[in-house]
Every structure is written in structure tokens, then in C-alpha cells.
């Protein structure tokens, strides 16, 4: 039976958060639960929800498509309950109540409730979920519900060697993948990340589908995609996972992997069962019937196979090319259809033919009958020769198809490339001839001429840039001609037009430049120098401003790698400073040259440089600022580097100690649990063993103290992360405290058992028997029995507490004794107390009588003198004061002796009396 509440918890907190280990309350189970909390951030990774959405959606669709429908969004498409009910009908083969077709919320809730009621009717306990959550599109609840359905209908019935569900599926995977290298299936998450386990499962059952030896462990994405595609294509297992999601997730979602792997189990286990059934049927056939059938099958299969080969080879040897890629692709699709659909059955037929032939010959030889001789031309060698010819033709045909398709793809690509480049060029040349023929320079001023010349220079640069495109267009047209492109005529016509137009543009460009140069006056040298200064000063000024901004930029780093990256970038920047200084000197030299020319030619400059506002004074001022900021930046980076190196040392130091202490605590918890359960030796041996563990734990305390010191240093350094360990100081403190509590409580329990044993006179064998009985019914090893478990234990010990009125009354009486607080649990200590009373109360009086008879020399009475002689004074007087005097005849003495002994056993029931002489 599946507990939905437990499944829902597992969905929220990971597969191990509930815990089903051997530790009792407050013992190892609590510690393991605490350990699970350490990974809780990882278990709530959104990548897990993404994987579950895809996997569960694909799983649902693999069943819904049988009903001609599917879902797109798992938490939206089940909200009205219709597809949810349909899904349950498909996977169960049963009819659900008729759904309500209304669109109102109440109709949707009623439909979902019908589905949930059906799930519950299959023995699945649905806890903490209602139809409203599904109707409202609660993603986590919807995924949890689908996981419950998958557990019940796809995984729960899996059993291998009396295991069930998850363990059975895991054992099946381990057995099937055991022979494969680099595969070690230990779980349903990390063991499947490299994709080899999926490929091994397929290869084990269908080796013809996977070339396992060619797979590489270091290429998980290729491995996963290969397995997923083969499973979907040949095994009808839909793709439920994405390779990238699995590889890029630290720990893939266990539920998604289990769901997908269960599809492999059902796919292959069904085939294996069918094959087993077929083999059983074959075994009942008579030997002669089998031989005759094999002969007939061989002749028929050989004839059919040879005929198929004869018809197929001419088709494969046909090498007539088509003009378009679509026609060739159709040929390739036909060939792939042949490979995928037509040839595999023939491969199987050929294999079966050879198997039948060999089997037939063996059976005939064992039966002392003549060997089978096939008809002429139908020998195995004839078939092998024909098959070899077929595969040669097939290989040549495939190579020819691929080469032709590549050629046509190349042609189509070149033709499209030609059209694109031609269109771009034609659009660019539109209007260019009219612009070049325009005689606007005849009425232009000097400043206009300068503008026109710059514009023409830009056009010439643009024209030169287009030269490559024209050459590419011509080269593509030439290649299309060489490859015999079917539309070469139109390509050549268009190419020739483009080339002629290009030559005309070149001629017009040259003519316009000569005209502009004839009308252009020589520009003043000073203006040229100012322009050059401006062109170089502006980017240099921008560079200095950016450099100052970068040098003063604040930085925040958390790792040594980040600060080393900043230092490397800063060193690279410093290496550019000499070149920058030379550029500065060159820019200032241009300014000085302009001033010199102006002074030597008595030219009065009209203000500052007309092309820029960046003066030499500004350049020098900013350069000095950059020179001052560089060493400051050096100092800041080096200080941060030293700080990060120290932090990294603290992280590694803490991680080294934590990675030793954490597993040690876990190991000790497990060992203590085994000691308290396995019952090896006497209670004293167990107590001694536990105290040895307690001493070893106390002796280990300095390791935790050292860890606390290291943690204090980390806190003082404000370090908030540590990639070198999964343990935190808080988790280790909790684990240590639980370890001390567990060992102390376990020692105390054993001491109490010793006290109980000694006080009640219980033998070691009885104590071990009580412990064995208790442990047998303590299925979850929690250290306490529930009412039903305790009742079963009592019945096994011979108590009449069966389910009738008298038995129920007796059981309620016993429960009031062992569980006076009505907690619903019976501890082992309470169980021992009850059993000790049950076993000692019945024979204590007999034991006391026997003891007194020994002291009295086997008489039925004892004298005060004998008591004073045999017992210590105070105990002798105590007995004398409480023994009744012997006043009856000797024939009644035995009964009086027993009464006296019983009085000593129950002094509150006997009058105080003494016997003299």
C-alpha cells in the first residue's frame, strides 16, 4: 500500500527525509534526518521540478495517446479532472464513474474527487491533499499525485528476488548492467548521469540497437541522447528526460529517473515473458514435427529471402540522379525506410534461417538421420553470397545518395547565396549612377567642396568594400556552372548585368574624383593638422576618462580566483601605458606643429581648434591623474589578494577537519544502533561495549573543539560559503549532541535492563528471549511496539488475546499495565517489567518453600534456632516475627509450611507470630 502523505513528503524533502533506518526515536534516525537537512537546498532545486514535469508529462502521454489525446501542461490539463479520469482508465483497464461535463468549479472538483476515490480504492492512502488543490493548479501537489499514480501502477508491482518497488527495480538494473564496463548502478540519480547505464540496459536486451563499445564516459550528453532516441524509436518508450538537464544538474531527480527506468523494465520484462512462453510451447512439439517444420521453413524462408534480395539489388544499384534536393531526399527517405522497416525483418529472417539450418542438422545428427540438403541454389552459402552482394550494393547506394544530396544541398545553398548577394548588391547600386553623374561641384564653395570630397571618399570606401561582394557573386556563378546547376542560364544573365554595371560605376567614380580634385583648392596645412589632432585627441581623451573610471571603480570579490582575475586585468592595463604615453606625445607634437606653422607664416589662429574642445592642458591633467591612480589601484588589489588567500586557507582548513568529523559521527551512530539491536553477548557485555564507545566518543571531543576554533576564525573573517565541504558547524554540533545523547540513553537502557533482570531474577537466556521477541515485532526498529505489534507479540508467547470479547478485555487489561499513560506505544522496559511479573509471581512461593526446606533438613517446618543458625541476626529475627506458630497435627504440617512461606512472600496478609523450640 502506498502512503501518499509519505510520498508527498518525499517529493518535498527528498527521498531520504522520512527515514526508514534502524535508529529509534531520538537515535540514529534523528541524526540521519538532520543530515538530510544539510542537502535540503539541493533537494528543492528548481531543476528537479523541471525534470519531473517533463518526465511525468511524457509518462502520462505514453498512456493517454492510447485514448487519442495528450496533455501539454501537467498542472493545467488535469484541473477539470477529465483527462485525469481518462488516464486512470487507460492504465488500470477499468471504467471510472461517468464524469461531469460542466465547466463550473464544482464540476471540476467532483471529477477530480472521482479520480482520487479511484486511486484510494486501489490501496493508496491519500493524505493532506484535496481536489481543490488539483483544480487550483497546485504544481507540487499535482506532481506528487502523478508520482503516487506512477508508484502504484508502474513501479509497485516490480519484484526481483522477493524485493519490491524501488529495491526490486534497482536490483534488476544492477543485474542487467553488471557485465558492462564503466557502469555501476547504486541509485536512481548520480549512477545514470553519464548515460552509460541507459545504453547498457538497451544493449543487454537489444544489442543490435546500440554500439556500446563506441560510447565514451566523458561524453554524457551524446550517451544520453543516443539511449533516449533509440528507446523512443525502437522500443516505443517516449523521451521523458533531457540530456542537458541531467548533465547540468548536480543530482538528477530520483523520481524522474525511476519513472523512465520503469518503462525499460516493463518493455523488456514483457518481451522476456513472451519469449519464455514461446519456448515452452516449442518444447512440446514432437521431434519429427520440428524437423519437418524446420525443413519447410528453411525452404520457404530461403526462397523468399533470395527473391527479396534479387528484387532489391537492382533498386540499390540504380544511380540515376534527380535535379532537385527534394527528389533526392525522397530517395534517401525511401532508403532509410528500407533500412528501418524492410531490411530488419529480412536480417532477422536470415539469422533465423541459419539458426533453423544448424538446429535442424543437429537434431538430425542426434537422431542418426541423414543431414538435410536444401534445394539447389538455396544453400546457406548461396544466401550469404546474395546477402554480401546486397550489402555491397546497399553501401554504394547510400554513399551515392549522400554525395548527391550534399551536391544538391551545395547547389541550393550556392543558388540562394547568389540570389541574396545579388539582391543586396542591386539594392545598393540603385541610384548610384545618377549620383555620380551629378555636376553639383560646379557651383560649390570651398567648404562645400571639402564636404563633397569627404563624402566621395566615403563612397569610394564603400565601393571598395563592395568589390568583394561582386567577386563573390561571380565566383558563385562560376561554381554553379561547374556543378551543372539546372538554372545556370538565368544565373549567368544576372551575373553579367551586375558585372557590367560594376564596371560602369568604377568609371563614373574615377571621373567624379578627378573633377572634384580639379575644383578643390589646396587645404591649409594648419587646418589639416587641427583635424588630425582632433581625430587622435578625442579617442585618447575617452581612453583616459575610461581608465580613470576603471581605476577608481569599487570592487567586491569573494574568492581568490576573482581577485586574481582583477589583478591580471590591471597588469594588462599597465602594459598599455607606454604605448598610451607615446600616443599622448604624438598628439601634443601635432598641436605644437600647428602653432609653429602659424607663427612662421604669420597666421593668426581664430581661437581654439574648431574640431575639438580637448586642449593639451586637459590631456596632460588627465594623464597625471591616471599616473597617480595606478599605484593606488595596485595597493588595493594586493591587499584584497592577501585577504582572499587567507580566507581560502581558512576554508580548506575547516573543510579538512569537518570532512573527517562528520563521517565519524555518522559511523558511531550506526555502530551504537547495531550494538543495541544485535544483542551480541550478555547485557554486561553490551554495557561494556557501549561504555568503550562512550570513552572513544569523549576522547574524540578535541577534534570538535579544534573545529569550533577554526569555525570562529571563519566567522571573524565574514566567510559565508565553503565549496570544499557540505558540513556546517551547526549541523556538526547537532550531530555531536545527538551522538552523546544516544550513547548515554543506550547505556542507561542497558543498565535498567540489568537492574530489572537482577531484581526480578530473570536469567540471561530469558532476557535474550524477551529481546528477540520484542525485536521480531519491532519492524521499524523504533524501540517501541504499537498496539497491534504488541498483541501479535503476546499471541506468539501464548497469551489468549484473540479478537473476541474475552481476549479484548484481557488485552486492554495488559495495555493498562504496560502503557499507563495511554501513549499507544509499549517500550522494551515496560515489556520486560510485565514479563518479569508474569514469570516470577507464579513460582516465587514454591522457591521460598524449597529454600526453607533446605534450611530445615527437608522437614515441613523450621525452628527459630535453625533460622538463627542459618540466617544473619537481623534477617533471622525478621523471619521469626512473621512466621505463624505450628499448632496443627503433623498431617497438616505441609500446608502450614506453605502458608507460612506464602506469608513471608506476602507479609501484609499474615499475622505476626513466632515459633519457640
Tab-separated table of N, CA, C and O in Angstrom, residues 644-661 703-717 719 721-725 727 729 732:
chain	number	residue	atom	x	y	z
A	644	UNK	N	41.940	37.407	0.473
A	644	UNK	CA	41.283	36.230	-0.119
A	644	UNK	C	42.134	34.979	0.046
A	644	UNK	O	41.602	33.879	0.194
A	645	UNK	N	43.470	35.114	-0.001
A	645	UNK	CA	44.334	33.952	0.234
A	645	UNK	C	44.153	33.426	1.659
A	645	UNK	O	44.111	32.218	1.899
A	646	UNK	N	44.052	34.377	2.594
A	646	UNK	CA	43.838	33.973	3.983
A	646	UNK	C	42.479	33.288	4.148
A	646	UNK	O	42.366	32.268	4.818
A	647	UNK	N	41.438	33.845	3.509
A	647	UNK	CA	40.101	33.237	3.589
A	647	UNK	C	40.087	31.842	2.989
A	647	UNK	O	39.448	30.925	3.517
A	648	UNK	N	40.780	31.642	1.869
A	648	UNK	CA	40.800	30.324	1.233
A	648	UNK	C	41.493	29.305	2.136
A	648	UNK	O	41.068	28.145	2.221
A	649	UNK	N	42.570	29.758	2.812
A	649	UNK	CA	43.256	28.863	3.750
A	649	UNK	C	42.320	28.442	4.875
A	649	UNK	O	42.284	27.268	5.270
A	650	UNK	N	41.531	29.408	5.399
A	650	UNK	CA	40.587	29.087	6.472
A	650	UNK	C	39.516	28.107	5.980
A	650	UNK	O	39.128	27.182	6.690
A	651	UNK	N	39.030	28.303	4.752
A	651	UNK	CA	38.016	27.370	4.213
A	651	UNK	C	38.572	25.956	4.138
A	651	UNK	O	37.923	24.995	4.553
A	652	UNK	N	39.752	25.801	3.530
A	652	UNK	CA	40.332	24.468	3.375
A	652	UNK	C	40.630	23.817	4.720
A	652	UNK	O	40.449	22.612	4.906
A	653	UNK	N	41.108	24.618	5.669
A	653	UNK	CA	41.433	24.103	6.995
A	653	UNK	C	40.179	23.565	7.687
A	653	UNK	O	40.163	22.456	8.227
A	654	UNK	N	39.085	24.365	7.618
A	654	UNK	CA	37.824	23.918	8.237
A	654	UNK	C	37.274	22.703	7.506
A	654	UNK	O	36.816	21.738	8.136
A	655	UNK	N	37.295	22.713	6.163
A	655	UNK	CA	36.718	21.612	5.375
A	655	UNK	C	37.451	20.304	5.652
A	655	UNK	O	36.830	19.238	5.752
A	656	UNK	N	38.768	20.362	5.785
A	656	UNK	CA	39.536	19.139	6.032
A	656	UNK	C	39.108	18.489	7.343
A	656	UNK	O	38.896	17.281	7.421
A	657	UNK	N	38.955	19.323	8.383
A	657	UNK	CA	38.555	18.791	9.685
A	657	UNK	C	37.092	18.345	9.673
A	657	UNK	O	36.734	17.285	10.209
A	658	UNK	N	36.199	19.143	9.042
A	658	UNK	CA	34.771	18.813	9.016
A	658	UNK	C	34.508	17.534	8.251
A	658	UNK	O	33.664	16.727	8.641
A	659	UNK	N	35.213	17.325	7.132
A	659	UNK	CA	35.016	16.116	6.325
A	659	UNK	C	35.505	14.865	7.051
A	659	UNK	O	35.196	13.746	6.633
A	660	UNK	N	36.289	15.037	8.113
A	660	UNK	CA	36.696	13.896	8.927
A	660	UNK	C	35.703	13.693	10.089
A	660	UNK	O	35.298	12.560	10.370
A	661	UNK	N	35.273	14.778	10.733
A	661	UNK	CA	34.422	14.678	11.914
A	661	UNK	C	33.017	14.209	11.540
A	661	UNK	O	32.431	13.350	12.200
A	703	UNK	N	38.767	16.980	18.685
A	703	UNK	CA	38.613	17.224	17.241
A	703	UNK	C	37.485	18.213	16.986
A	703	UNK	O	37.589	19.076	16.113
A	704	UNK	N	36.392	18.093	17.754
A	704	UNK	CA	35.284	19.034	17.598
A	704	UNK	C	35.674	20.410	18.123
A	704	UNK	O	35.286	21.437	17.554
A	705	UNK	N	36.442	20.431	19.225
A	705	UNK	CA	36.903	21.722	19.750
A	705	UNK	C	37.783	22.435	18.733
A	705	UNK	O	37.689	23.661	18.551
A	706	UNK	N	38.662	21.674	18.073
A	706	UNK	CA	39.508	22.271	17.035
A	706	UNK	C	38.647	22.840	15.919
A	706	UNK	O	38.913	23.934	15.406
A	707	UNK	N	37.600	22.122	15.564
A	707	UNK	CA	36.699	22.580	14.513
A	707	UNK	C	35.993	23.863	14.936
A	707	UNK	O	35.786	24.780	14.114
A	708	UNK	N	35.605	23.957	16.219
A	708	UNK	CA	34.976	25.178	16.727
A	708	UNK	C	35.929	26.364	16.610
A	708	UNK	O	35.531	27.477	16.252
A	709	UNK	N	37.214	26.127	16.926
A	709	UNK	CA	38.195	27.212	16.818
A	709	UNK	C	38.321	27.679	15.364
A	709	UNK	O	38.364	28.886	15.073
A	710	UNK	N	38.392	26.706	14.464
A	710	UNK	CA	38.502	27.067	13.049
A	710	UNK	C	37.238	27.776	12.573
A	710	UNK	O	37.307	28.719	11.780
A	711	UNK	N	36.071	27.345	13.048
A	711	UNK	CA	34.813	27.989	12.673
A	711	UNK	C	34.775	29.429	13.190
A	711	UNK	O	34.242	30.329	12.511
A	712	UNK	N	35.319	29.653	14.392
A	712	UNK	CA	35.359	31.002	14.946
A	712	UNK	C	36.178	31.924	14.042
A	712	UNK	O	35.801	33.077	13.783
A	713	UNK	N	37.308	31.407	13.535
A	713	UNK	CA	38.130	32.216	12.632
A	713	UNK	C	37.373	32.529	11.343
A	713	UNK	O	37.473	33.652	10.808
A	714	UNK	N	36.627	31.574	10.832
A	714	UNK	CA	35.848	31.794	9.602
A	714	UNK	C	34.776	32.859	9.831
A	714	UNK	O	34.555	33.739	8.983
A	715	UNK	N	34.123	32.792	10.990
A	715	UNK	CA	33.095	33.798	11.285
A	715	UNK	C	33.701	35.191	11.416
A	715	UNK	O	33.131	36.175	10.934
A	716	UNK	N	34.853	35.270	12.073
A	716	UNK	CA	35.506	36.578	12.217
A	716	UNK	C	35.928	37.146	10.877
A	716	UNK	O	35.956	38.364	10.691
A	717	UNK	N	36.255	36.261	9.914
A	717	UNK	CA	36.656	36.717	8.574
A	717	UNK	C	35.454	36.985	7.679
A	717	UNK	O	35.619	37.329	6.509
A	719	UNK	N	33.291	34.915	6.349
A	719	UNK	CA	33.204	33.954	5.233
A	719	UNK	C	31.864	33.233	5.346
A	719	UNK	O	31.558	32.644	6.375
A	721	UNK	N	30.540	31.077	2.738
A	721	UNK	CA	30.386	29.877	1.900
A	721	UNK	C	31.675	29.076	1.933
A	721	UNK	O	32.742	29.615	2.215
A	722	UNK	N	31.559	27.788	1.671
A	722	UNK	CA	32.733	26.909	1.650
A	722	UNK	C	32.445	25.757	0.694
A	722	UNK	O	31.708	24.822	1.018
A	723	UNK	N	33.016	25.843	-0.503
A	723	UNK	CA	32.753	24.825	-1.533
A	723	UNK	C	33.489	23.517	-1.254
A	723	UNK	O	33.253	22.523	-1.941
A	724	UNK	N	34.387	23.513	-0.267
A	724	UNK	CA	35.204	22.319	-0.012
A	724	UNK	C	34.525	21.310	0.915
A	724	UNK	O	35.083	20.244	1.149
A	725	UNK	N	33.351	21.643	1.459
A	725	UNK	CA	32.680	20.688	2.356
A	725	UNK	C	31.182	20.950	2.352
A	725	UNK	O	30.742	22.086	2.107
A	727	UNK	N	29.490	20.060	5.135
A	727	UNK	CA	29.159	20.127	6.557
A	727	UNK	C	29.260	21.563	7.050
A	727	UNK	O	30.179	22.305	6.685
A	729	UNK	N	29.064	23.987	10.783
A	729	UNK	CA	29.321	23.815	12.212
A	729	UNK	C	28.018	23.540	12.954
A	729	UNK	O	27.994	22.738	13.908
A	732	UNK	N	27.147	19.870	12.554
A	732	UNK	CA	28.058	19.006	13.294
A	732	UNK	C	27.788	19.089	14.800
A	732	UNK	O	27.894	18.091	15.518
